[in-house]
XYZ file of C-alpha atoms in Angstrom:
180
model
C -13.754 -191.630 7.632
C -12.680 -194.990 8.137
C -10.481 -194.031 11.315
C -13.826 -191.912 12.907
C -15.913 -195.050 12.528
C -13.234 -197.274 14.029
C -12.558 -194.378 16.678
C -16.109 -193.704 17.408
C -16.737 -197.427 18.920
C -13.167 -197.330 20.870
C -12.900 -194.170 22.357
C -15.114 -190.939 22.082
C -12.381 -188.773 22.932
C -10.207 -190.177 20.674
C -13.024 -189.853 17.852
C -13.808 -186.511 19.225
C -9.958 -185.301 19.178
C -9.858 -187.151 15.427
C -12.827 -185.118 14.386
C -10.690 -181.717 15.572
C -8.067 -183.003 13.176
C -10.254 -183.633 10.653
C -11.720 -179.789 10.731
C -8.460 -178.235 10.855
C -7.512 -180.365 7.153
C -10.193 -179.202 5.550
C -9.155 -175.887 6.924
C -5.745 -176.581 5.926
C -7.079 -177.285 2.194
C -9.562 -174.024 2.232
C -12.747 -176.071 2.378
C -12.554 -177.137 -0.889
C -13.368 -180.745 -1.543
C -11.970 -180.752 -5.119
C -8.312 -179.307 -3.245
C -9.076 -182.716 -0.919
C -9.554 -184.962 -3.251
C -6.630 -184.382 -5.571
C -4.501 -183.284 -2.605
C -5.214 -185.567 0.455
C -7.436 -188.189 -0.165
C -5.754 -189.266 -2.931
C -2.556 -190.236 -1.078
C -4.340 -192.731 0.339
C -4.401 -196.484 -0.969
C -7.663 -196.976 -1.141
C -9.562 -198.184 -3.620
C -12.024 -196.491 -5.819
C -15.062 -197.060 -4.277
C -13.213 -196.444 -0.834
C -12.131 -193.373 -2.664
C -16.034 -192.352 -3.346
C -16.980 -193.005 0.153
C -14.403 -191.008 1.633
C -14.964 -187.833 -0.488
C -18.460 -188.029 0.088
C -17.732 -188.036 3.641
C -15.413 -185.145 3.179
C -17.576 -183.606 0.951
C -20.792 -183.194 3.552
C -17.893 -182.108 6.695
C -17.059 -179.199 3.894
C -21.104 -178.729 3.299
C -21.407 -178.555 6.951
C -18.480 -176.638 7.567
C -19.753 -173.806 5.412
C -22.856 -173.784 6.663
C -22.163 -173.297 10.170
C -19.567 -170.640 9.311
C -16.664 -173.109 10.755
C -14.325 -172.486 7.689
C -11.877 -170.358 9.833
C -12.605 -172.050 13.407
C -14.747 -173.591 15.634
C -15.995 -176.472 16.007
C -19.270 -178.365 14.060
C -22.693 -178.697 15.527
C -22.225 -183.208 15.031
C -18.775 -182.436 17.209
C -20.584 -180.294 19.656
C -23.413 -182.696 20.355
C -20.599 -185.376 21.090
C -18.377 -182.722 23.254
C -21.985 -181.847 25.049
C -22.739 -185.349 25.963
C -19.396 -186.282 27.086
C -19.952 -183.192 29.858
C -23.254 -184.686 30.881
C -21.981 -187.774 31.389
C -18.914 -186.537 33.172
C -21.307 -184.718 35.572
C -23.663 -187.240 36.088
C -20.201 -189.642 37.320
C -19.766 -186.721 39.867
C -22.803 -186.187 41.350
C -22.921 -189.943 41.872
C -21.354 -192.184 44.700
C -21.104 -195.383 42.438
C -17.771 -193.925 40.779
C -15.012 -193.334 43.254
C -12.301 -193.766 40.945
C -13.562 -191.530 38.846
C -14.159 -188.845 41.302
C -10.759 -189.584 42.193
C -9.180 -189.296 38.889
C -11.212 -186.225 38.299
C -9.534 -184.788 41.576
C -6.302 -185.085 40.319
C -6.739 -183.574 37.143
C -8.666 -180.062 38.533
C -6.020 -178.211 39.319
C -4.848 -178.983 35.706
C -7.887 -177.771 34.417
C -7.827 -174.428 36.698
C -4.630 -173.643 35.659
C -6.061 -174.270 31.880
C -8.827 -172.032 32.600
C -6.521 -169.017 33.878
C -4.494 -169.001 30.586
C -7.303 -169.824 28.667
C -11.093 -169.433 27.606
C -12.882 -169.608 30.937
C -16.296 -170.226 29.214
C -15.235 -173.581 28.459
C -16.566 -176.360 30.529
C -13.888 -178.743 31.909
C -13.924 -181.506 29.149
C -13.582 -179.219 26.599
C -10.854 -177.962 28.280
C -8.628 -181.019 28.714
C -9.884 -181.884 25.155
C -8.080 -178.472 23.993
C -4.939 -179.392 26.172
C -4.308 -182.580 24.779
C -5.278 -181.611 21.034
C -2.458 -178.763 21.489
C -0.245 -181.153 23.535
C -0.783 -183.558 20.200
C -0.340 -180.352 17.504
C 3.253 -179.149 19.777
C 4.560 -183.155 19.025
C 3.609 -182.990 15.916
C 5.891 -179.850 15.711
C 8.681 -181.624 16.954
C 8.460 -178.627 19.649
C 9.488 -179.604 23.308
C 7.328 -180.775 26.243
C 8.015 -179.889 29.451
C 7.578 -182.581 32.114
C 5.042 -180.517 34.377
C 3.290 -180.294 30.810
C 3.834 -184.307 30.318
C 2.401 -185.239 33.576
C -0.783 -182.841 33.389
C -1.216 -184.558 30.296
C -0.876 -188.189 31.295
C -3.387 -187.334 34.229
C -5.918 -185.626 32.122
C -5.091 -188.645 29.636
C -6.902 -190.961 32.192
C -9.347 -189.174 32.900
C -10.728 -188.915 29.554
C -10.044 -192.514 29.003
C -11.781 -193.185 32.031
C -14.393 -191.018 30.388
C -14.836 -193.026 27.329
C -15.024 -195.792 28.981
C -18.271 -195.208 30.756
C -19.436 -193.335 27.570
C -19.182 -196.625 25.654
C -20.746 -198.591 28.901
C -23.337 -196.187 28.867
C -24.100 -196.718 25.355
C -24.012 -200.199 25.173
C -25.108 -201.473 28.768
C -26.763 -198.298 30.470
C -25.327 -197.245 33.509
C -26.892 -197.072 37.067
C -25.961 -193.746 38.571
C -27.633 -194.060 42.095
């Protein structure tokens, strides 16, 4: 909880990709907040009102979770919004002339996300697609399982891009931006 809200005003892919996480925990701990509590939140050094705050948080992802019929996979409606305005705003950078180094970056990183798209789900659009890569690129490291360097470098590019991303996501936010 702490991380999201510390995430959430650095990077939105970073919160996004930290929000993934989170789901797959509670996953990981069969949506049930008491499993969390005693299992995973504890473990933290927090104190116990932090404690309180961070179970309730928990404890309305699990609500929502159940809900939406997430507890096996998928993603939840507050992550979609996020996901669905990140892919507005990346179009909206396209269709304009005011960001050439975005368009640039973008260029760079397509036929990544092709390539992604042949192996892949196709229904995707092309954020959540180099979301997914560098979520699985994350979940192989944290396997201790190899990278290849064609692997590294699609990653590093699509890396950018997102950042890049972010970056006017936050600007937009904060200052508005001017697309034409």
């Amino acid at each position: 909880m702490f991380i999201a809200q510390e995430l959430r005003k650095k990077s939105i892919a970073e919160y996004l990709l930290y929000m993934w996480q989170v789901e797959d925990i509670i996953r990981a701990y069969d949506c049930s907040l008491s499993r969390l509590r005693r299992e995973y939140i504890a473990r933290f050094d927090y104190d116990d009102e932090q404690i309180e705050e961070m179970t309730d948080w928990y404890g309305n992802l699990v609500t929502m979770m159940n809900q939406e019929g997430k507890r096996q996979s998928g993603h939840l409606q507050i992550n979609q919004v996020v996901l669905q305005q990140m892919s507005e705003l990346h179009a909206q950078l396209l269709a304009s002339t005011k960001f050439p180094f975005y368009t640039s970056q973008y260029y760079k990183v397509l036929p990544f996300i092709v390539e992604l798209r042949n192996r892949g789900d196709k229904d995707k659009n092309e954020i959540e697609t180099c979301l997914d890569a560098l979520y699985g690129t994350m979940m192989l490291r944290l396997q201790n399982k190899e990278i290849t360097p064609n692997t590294a470098h699609a990653i590093k590019e699509i890396t950018t891009l997102l950042g890049m991303l972010s970056d006017y996501y936050e600007k937009d936010r904060t200052e508005g931006l001017e697309f034409e």
